[in-house]
Each structure stands twice: as structure tokens, then as C-alpha cells.
XYZ file of C-alpha atoms in Angstrom:
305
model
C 108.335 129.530 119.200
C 107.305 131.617 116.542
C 106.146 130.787 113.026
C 109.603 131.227 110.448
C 107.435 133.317 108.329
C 104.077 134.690 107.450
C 104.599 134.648 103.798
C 103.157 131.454 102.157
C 105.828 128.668 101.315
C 106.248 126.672 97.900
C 105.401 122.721 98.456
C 108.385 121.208 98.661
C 108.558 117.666 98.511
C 112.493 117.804 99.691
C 115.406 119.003 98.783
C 116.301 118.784 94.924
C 120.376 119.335 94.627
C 120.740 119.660 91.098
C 123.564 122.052 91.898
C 125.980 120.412 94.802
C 127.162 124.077 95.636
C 123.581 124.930 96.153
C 122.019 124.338 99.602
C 118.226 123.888 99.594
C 115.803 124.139 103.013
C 114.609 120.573 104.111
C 111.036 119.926 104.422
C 109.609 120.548 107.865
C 107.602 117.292 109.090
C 105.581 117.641 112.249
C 104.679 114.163 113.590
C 102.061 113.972 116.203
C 101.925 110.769 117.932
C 104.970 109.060 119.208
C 103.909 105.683 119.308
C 104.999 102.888 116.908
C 103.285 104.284 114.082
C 104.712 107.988 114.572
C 108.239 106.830 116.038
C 108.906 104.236 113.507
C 108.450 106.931 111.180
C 110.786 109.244 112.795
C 113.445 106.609 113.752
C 112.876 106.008 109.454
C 113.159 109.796 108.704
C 116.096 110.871 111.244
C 119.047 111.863 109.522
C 117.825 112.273 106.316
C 118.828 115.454 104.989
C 115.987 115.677 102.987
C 113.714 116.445 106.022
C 113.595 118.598 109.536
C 111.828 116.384 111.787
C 109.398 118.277 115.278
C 107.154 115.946 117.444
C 104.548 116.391 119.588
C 103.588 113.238 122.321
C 101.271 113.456 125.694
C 103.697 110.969 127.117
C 106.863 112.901 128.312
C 109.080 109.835 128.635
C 108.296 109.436 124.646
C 109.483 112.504 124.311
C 112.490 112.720 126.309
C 113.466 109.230 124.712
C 113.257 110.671 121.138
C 115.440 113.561 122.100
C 118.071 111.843 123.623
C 118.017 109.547 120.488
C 118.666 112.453 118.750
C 115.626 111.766 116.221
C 113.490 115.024 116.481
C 114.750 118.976 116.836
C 112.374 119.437 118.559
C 109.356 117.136 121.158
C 106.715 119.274 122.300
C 104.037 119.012 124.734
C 101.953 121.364 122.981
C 100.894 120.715 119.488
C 100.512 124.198 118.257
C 104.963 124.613 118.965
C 105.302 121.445 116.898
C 103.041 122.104 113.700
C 103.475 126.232 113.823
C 106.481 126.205 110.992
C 105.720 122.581 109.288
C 105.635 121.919 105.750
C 103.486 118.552 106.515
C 101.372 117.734 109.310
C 101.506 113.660 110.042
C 98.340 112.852 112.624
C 100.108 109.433 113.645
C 97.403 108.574 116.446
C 94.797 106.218 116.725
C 91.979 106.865 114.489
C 89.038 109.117 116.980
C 92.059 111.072 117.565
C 93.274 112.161 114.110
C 89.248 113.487 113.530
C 89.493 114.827 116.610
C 92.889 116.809 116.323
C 91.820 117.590 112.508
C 89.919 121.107 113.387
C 92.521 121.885 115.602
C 95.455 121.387 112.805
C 93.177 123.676 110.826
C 93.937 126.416 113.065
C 97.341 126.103 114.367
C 99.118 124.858 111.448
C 100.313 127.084 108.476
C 97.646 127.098 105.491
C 99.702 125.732 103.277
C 101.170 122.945 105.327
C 99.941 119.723 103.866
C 97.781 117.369 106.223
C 98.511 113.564 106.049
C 97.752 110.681 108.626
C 98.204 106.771 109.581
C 94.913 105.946 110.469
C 93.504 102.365 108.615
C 90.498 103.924 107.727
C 90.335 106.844 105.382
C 86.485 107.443 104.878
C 86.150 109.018 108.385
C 89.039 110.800 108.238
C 88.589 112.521 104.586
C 84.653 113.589 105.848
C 86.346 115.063 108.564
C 89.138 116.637 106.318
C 85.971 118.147 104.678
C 83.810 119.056 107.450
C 86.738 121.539 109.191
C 88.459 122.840 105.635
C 91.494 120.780 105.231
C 90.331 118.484 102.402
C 92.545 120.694 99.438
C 95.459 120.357 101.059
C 94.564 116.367 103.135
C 96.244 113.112 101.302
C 95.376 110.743 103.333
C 98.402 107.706 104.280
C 98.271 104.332 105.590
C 101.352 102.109 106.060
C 100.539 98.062 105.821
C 102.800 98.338 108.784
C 102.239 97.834 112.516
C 102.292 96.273 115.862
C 100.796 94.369 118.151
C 102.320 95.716 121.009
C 102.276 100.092 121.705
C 104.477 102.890 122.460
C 107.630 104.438 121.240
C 109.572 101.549 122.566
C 108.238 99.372 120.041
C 109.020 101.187 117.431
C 111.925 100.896 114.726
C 113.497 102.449 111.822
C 113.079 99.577 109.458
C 108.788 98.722 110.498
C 107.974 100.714 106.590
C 110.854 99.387 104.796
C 108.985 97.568 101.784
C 105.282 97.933 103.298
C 102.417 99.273 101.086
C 101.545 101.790 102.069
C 98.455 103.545 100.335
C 97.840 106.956 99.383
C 93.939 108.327 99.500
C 92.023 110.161 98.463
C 92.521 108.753 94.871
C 89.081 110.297 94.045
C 89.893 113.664 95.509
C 90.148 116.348 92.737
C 91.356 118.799 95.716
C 94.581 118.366 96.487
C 96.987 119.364 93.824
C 99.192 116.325 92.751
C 102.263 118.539 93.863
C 101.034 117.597 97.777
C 100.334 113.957 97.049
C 104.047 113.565 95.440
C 105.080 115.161 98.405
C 103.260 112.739 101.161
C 104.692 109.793 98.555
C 108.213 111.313 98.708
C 108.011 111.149 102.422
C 106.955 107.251 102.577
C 109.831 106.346 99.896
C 112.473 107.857 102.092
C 110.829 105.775 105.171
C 110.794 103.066 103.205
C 107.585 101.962 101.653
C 105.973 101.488 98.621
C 103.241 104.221 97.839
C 100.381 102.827 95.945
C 97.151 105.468 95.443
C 94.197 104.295 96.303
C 90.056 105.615 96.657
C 88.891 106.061 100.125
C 86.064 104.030 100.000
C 87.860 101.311 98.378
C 90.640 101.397 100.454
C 87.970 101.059 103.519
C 86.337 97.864 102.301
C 89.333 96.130 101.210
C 91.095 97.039 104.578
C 87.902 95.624 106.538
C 88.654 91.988 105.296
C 92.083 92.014 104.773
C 93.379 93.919 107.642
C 90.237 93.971 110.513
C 88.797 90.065 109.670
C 92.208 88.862 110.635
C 92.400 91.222 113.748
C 88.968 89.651 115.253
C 90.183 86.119 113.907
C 93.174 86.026 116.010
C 91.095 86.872 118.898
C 88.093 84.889 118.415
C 90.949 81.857 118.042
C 92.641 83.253 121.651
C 89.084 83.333 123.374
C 88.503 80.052 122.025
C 91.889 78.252 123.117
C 91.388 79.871 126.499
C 87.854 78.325 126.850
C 89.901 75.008 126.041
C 92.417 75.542 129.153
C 95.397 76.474 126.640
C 97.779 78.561 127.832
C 100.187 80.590 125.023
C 103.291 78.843 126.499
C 101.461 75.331 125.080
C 101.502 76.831 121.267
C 104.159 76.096 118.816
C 105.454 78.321 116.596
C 102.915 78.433 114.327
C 99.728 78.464 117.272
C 101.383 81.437 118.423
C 102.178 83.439 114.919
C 98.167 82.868 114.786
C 97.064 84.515 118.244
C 100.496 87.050 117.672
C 97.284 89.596 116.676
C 95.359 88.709 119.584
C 97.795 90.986 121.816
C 96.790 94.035 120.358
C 95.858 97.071 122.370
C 91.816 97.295 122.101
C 91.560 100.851 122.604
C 92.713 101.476 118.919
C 90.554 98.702 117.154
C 87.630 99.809 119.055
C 87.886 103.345 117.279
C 88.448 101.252 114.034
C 85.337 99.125 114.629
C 83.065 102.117 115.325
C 83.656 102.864 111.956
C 84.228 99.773 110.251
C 82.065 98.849 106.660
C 79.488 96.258 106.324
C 82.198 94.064 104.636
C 83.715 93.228 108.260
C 80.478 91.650 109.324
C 79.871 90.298 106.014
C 83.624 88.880 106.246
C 83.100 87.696 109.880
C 80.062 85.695 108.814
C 81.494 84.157 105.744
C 83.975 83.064 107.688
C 81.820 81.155 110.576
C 80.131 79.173 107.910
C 83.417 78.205 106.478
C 84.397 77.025 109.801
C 81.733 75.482 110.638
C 82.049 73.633 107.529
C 85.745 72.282 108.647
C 84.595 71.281 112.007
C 81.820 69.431 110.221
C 84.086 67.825 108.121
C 86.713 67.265 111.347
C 83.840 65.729 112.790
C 83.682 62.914 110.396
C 87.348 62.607 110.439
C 87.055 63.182 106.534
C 90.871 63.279 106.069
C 90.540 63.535 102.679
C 88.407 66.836 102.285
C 90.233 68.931 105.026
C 93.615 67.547 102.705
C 91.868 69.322 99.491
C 90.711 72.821 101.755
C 94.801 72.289 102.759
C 95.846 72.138 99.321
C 93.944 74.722 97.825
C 94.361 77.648 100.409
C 98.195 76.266 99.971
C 97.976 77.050 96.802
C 95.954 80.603 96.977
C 99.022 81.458 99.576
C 101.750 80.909 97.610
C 100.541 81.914 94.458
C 99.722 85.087 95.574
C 96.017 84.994 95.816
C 95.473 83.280 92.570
């Protein structure tokens, strides 16, 4: 394959047919990673005329499945074929992976292509952005979207459709807001709701509301298996609570490498608490674990209130 042309390209954040006679060049999106994240976004994207979709997996059966589904022009087993003509690059791999492929995108991919990602932290990822020369044109992503199981199998076109999913660097004077309307555009036609966000924000919010629950649902697993219960013994609600506990570890340990100080101050916070209720349990003080009840009740359905 070779690149369509060596003359810089205008952003383009998709196709804008003011004039129905007039026929305007879709935005070339190069996803790499065909996994949940990455497929679900393809599977979202396909057939939108707004957008020319490449992809790039290690996994040949991912790509030979996306082909036949008729989702991608093109599945490569070499990166630099699927990013050499792309308007945006989407790094839709686990998290030591998208700092890892982040020099290389710096090479291969056109200098004007904008750089965008998944990953559920977006400190690492924007000091990497700086360290290889990608931070102008790098607006970092992350869908409130996921899975606990892995692979392009369990993906689907509809995982995005109302998720938040936030936009970073907030804080970054670098890229030109033309690029981060363009990374938005893309998430609207998926499906989600872009919200802009700061990095470092984003990062300590995301380590209690998205990583606490992640090591919750698997301290609660480890615990019930201590107690000789099996998942089949769980009701519905048991096993919605140990649903995270399935997740692939290889991912989270990436994430947990890099994780803020508000995970462990999280994790802690919320060992006292229980050991609090299992005081209370203890005295079979009905009436106080009714209140706790009552009031996280009430913090649920009023929204955090």
C-alpha cells in the first residue's frame, strides 16, 4: 500500500453535505486493536458514510472475522498498511500497549493524522504523547464502556450507544480544537456522549469509580470461594456483583501499574467501612445495617446525592 498522498490533508471531522450533488471524502479511521474495545467501535462505525474504516489485529481470526462481516476495507497484519493513509489513529489496546505503539504511530502514520486511544488512564498515555512528539495532534478518549469478557467476539455495535465517554487532555493547549471536535464527532456517530475532561482528573476519578469496583468484585469472588461458594449458588444479584470478577487480569494489571494513590486510598476506606458492617452484622444490629440500606438506597437512586 502506498500513502494516497504526500501533500498534507485538512482535518476533517466527516463529511459535511451542505450540497446533496456534492460528494465529500470520508474520514479515514485506522483502529488498532480488534478486541471489544476496537471492534465494538468498528461494528458502531461500519456503514457510516461519514467514515472509511482500516484495522490492524495480531490475531488473524479477528481479522478474517471483521472482513467477512464486511466492517473494515481493509485488516492488516502490519500496522504501518493500516495507519499509512488515516485521518485518525485509534490505539484500542490495553493500556502498556498504546505507550508502547505511541513512538511507533509517530513514525508510520501521516503527520497530520490525529492520535486518539481507549485506554482508562490518560496521564500515562498523554506523558507518552509528549515524550515521542504526538502531544499537538493526541486527544486522548475513553468510553465508560466495556467487558468483562475479551476478543472481537464479544464485541457489538451498540456497547457506546449512550456511554460517557471522556475526552482528555482538557488542559492541553496543543491540540487545536478542530482535532478534538473531530475525535468527539467520531464517538457521537458510535454512539456516546463526549464529555471533556483534564487528565489528571480524569485519572483520580476513574481510580474509585471505575478500578475500586474492579478489585471489589474480586476481593468479594476470593472471599465467597474461601466460603465453598460456587457461582452457580448466586442469585441474580450475587452474580451481577462478582460479573467484574471475570475480567481478563492482563489488562488491569497494566492499569494498576499506573494507578493514583486514590485506589489505595479508596481500597482502604472501603475495608474500614466493611469492617464496620460486619461489626454491626455481628451484633445482629438490624436496625443500623437498615439505615446504611436506606441511605446508600437513597445515594443510588438519587444519583449520588
Amino acid at each position: 500500500m502506498t500513502t494516497e498522498s504526500a501533500q498534507p490533508r485538512p482535518i476533517r471531522s466527516g463529511p459535511i453535505r451542505s450540497d446533496p450533488d456534492t460528494t465529500v471524502e470520508p474520514v479515514r479511521v485506522a483502529v488498532l486493536g480488534l478486541g471489544v474495545m476496537g471492534g465494538s467501535l468498528v461494528r458502531a462505525l461500519a456503514g457510516n458514510p461519514a467514515y472509511e474504516l482500516a484495522g490492524w489485529s495480531p490475531v488473524a481470526d479477528e481479522r478474517r472475522k471483521t472482513l467477512e462481516a464486511g466492517l473494515l476495507r481493509s485488516a492488516s497484519s502490519e500496522r504501518r498498511d493500516a495507519v499509512e493513509a488515516a485521518d485518525i489513529v485509534v490505539l484500542a489496546t490495553p493500556l502498556r500497549t498504546v505507550c508502547e505503539l505511541m513512538a511507533e504511530i509517530a513514525r508510520t502514520a501521516p503527520p497530520e493524522a490525529t492520535v486518539t486511544d481507549v485506554a482508562s488512564l490518560k496521564v500515562p498515555v498523554r506523558n507518552e504523547a509528549k515524550r515521542v512528539g504526538v502531544y499537538e495532534r493526541w486527544v486522548g478518549a475513553h468510553p465508560m464502556a466495556g467487558s468483562e469478557k475479551s476478543g472481537f467476539d464479544a464485541s457489538s455495535a451498540e456497547l457506546y450507544c449512550g456511554a460517557r465517554v471522556w475526552i482528555a487532555d482538557k488542559g492541553n493547549s496543543e491540540p487545536s480544537t478542530e482535532r478534538i471536535e473531530q475525535v468527539e464527532a467520531l464517538w457521537r456517530a458510535a454512539g456516546g456522549v463526549p464529555v471533556r475532561t483534564d487528565a489528571t482528573a480524569h485519572d483520580e476519578l476513574m481510580a474509585v469509580a471505575s478500578h475500586l469496583p474492579q478489585l471489589a468484585s474480586n476481593a468479594l469472588a476470593a472471599t465467597l470461594r474461601l466460603m465453598d461458594v460456587a457461582p452457580r449458588d448466586l442469585g441474580p444479584g450475587g452474580k451481577g456483583m462478582v460479573r467484574l470478577a471475570a475480567s481478563a487480569p492482563g489488562m488491569w494489571r497494566d492499569i494498576f501499574d499506573e494507578a493514583p494513590e486514590q485506589l489505595a486510598e479508596g481500597l482502604d476506606l472501603l475495608s474500614r467501612r466493611l469492617g464496620s458492617v460486619a461489626e454491626l452484622a455481628r451484633e445482629r444490629n438490624g436496625a443500623e445495617l437498615a439505615r446504611l440500606m436506606e441511605s446508600t438506597r437513597g445515594w443510588v437512586e438519587e444519583g449520588g446525592r
